Amino acid sequence: MEISRLLVEAISAASTQRNQMPLPYSPGAPIFRGSDVTTFLHKYQSLADFTSTNPASPKAVTMFPCYCVEGSGVRDTVVMMRGYVGPDWAVLRCKAVYPYMAAYESI
């Protein structure tokens, strides 16, 4: 009986973990480095959808900068964008494209 209970708990824990966004910098987690913003946003959105995480949720929007590389100014830029404060995923997603698309197009 004890083994059955432990097995059920282990399966339940594994299912719960599988349905969560991976932690930033963990295997499978998208990282935005300041280039190819549309691919990053697509991966972030797809991963959120796959894990049943609502990317429009305040928690997902608040965690968004954590998936941006440290020390490059990308995080600082993201947290200053309209849509981060609010939070509003649709606005943040649109606003995140502009500064990085302009940098990409100028190359």
XYZ file of C-alpha atoms in Angstrom, residues 8-104:
97
model
C 1.115 7.979 -7.220
C 2.879 10.905 -5.523
C 5.928 10.544 -7.804
C 3.789 10.431 -10.948
C 1.773 13.388 -9.758
C 4.940 15.385 -9.032
C 6.398 14.538 -12.450
C 3.172 15.602 -14.169
C 3.130 18.865 -12.265
C 6.749 19.622 -13.159
C 6.154 18.841 -16.816
C 3.337 21.405 -16.907
C 5.447 24.297 -15.675
C 7.687 26.673 -17.577
C 11.340 25.654 -17.238
C 13.326 27.866 -14.945
C 15.453 30.517 -16.671
C 18.794 29.118 -17.899
C 17.631 25.530 -17.351
C 17.664 23.046 -20.241
C 14.903 23.850 -22.699
C 14.370 27.385 -21.437
C 14.415 30.106 -24.111
C 16.938 32.892 -23.535
C 16.686 36.252 -25.277
C 20.092 37.719 -26.096
C 18.921 40.838 -27.911
C 18.695 39.375 -31.398
C 16.114 37.356 -33.311
C 13.317 38.695 -31.122
C 10.493 37.173 -33.156
C 11.932 33.662 -32.790
C 12.393 34.162 -29.053
C 8.850 35.469 -28.583
C 7.482 32.551 -30.609
C 9.429 30.036 -28.474
C 8.343 31.729 -25.226
C 4.696 31.778 -26.323
C 4.828 28.176 -27.623
C 6.460 26.900 -24.451
C 3.896 28.723 -22.337
C 1.081 27.212 -24.394
C 2.651 23.716 -24.234
C 3.013 23.870 -20.457
C -0.477 25.290 -19.985
C 1.042 28.489 -18.617
C -0.961 31.495 -19.627
C 1.643 33.913 -21.027
C -0.810 36.733 -20.327
C -0.831 35.939 -16.620
C 0.817 38.521 -14.384
C 3.330 35.906 -13.197
C 4.413 35.011 -16.757
C 4.806 38.672 -17.684
C 6.772 39.373 -14.502
C 9.067 36.393 -15.200
C 9.674 37.443 -18.819
C 12.853 39.492 -18.079
C 14.328 36.489 -16.268
C 14.466 34.762 -19.664
C 16.622 37.621 -20.996
C 20.399 37.424 -20.828
C 21.999 39.162 -17.869
C 24.430 42.037 -18.186
C 23.565 43.141 -21.708
C 20.954 45.764 -20.908
C 18.181 43.626 -22.393
C 16.532 43.016 -19.018
C 16.715 46.707 -18.150
C 15.077 47.578 -21.450
C 12.285 45.034 -21.006
C 11.333 46.140 -17.495
C 10.975 49.730 -18.723
C 8.571 48.770 -21.528
C 4.894 49.518 -21.470
C 3.198 46.205 -20.873
C 5.694 44.986 -18.275
C 4.246 47.326 -15.703
C 0.601 46.554 -15.705
C 1.204 43.716 -16.686
C -0.145 43.219 -20.201
C 1.381 40.430 -22.321
C -0.134 41.605 -25.615
C 1.337 45.087 -25.178
C 4.700 43.808 -23.906
C 4.999 41.347 -26.788
C 4.380 44.132 -29.321
C 6.666 46.614 -27.572
C 9.493 44.063 -27.242
C 9.712 43.688 -31.010
C 10.433 47.315 -31.893
C 13.843 48.055 -30.326
C 15.297 44.716 -31.347
C 13.840 44.620 -34.855
C 15.307 48.070 -35.505
C 18.734 46.831 -34.368
C 18.388 43.772 -36.600
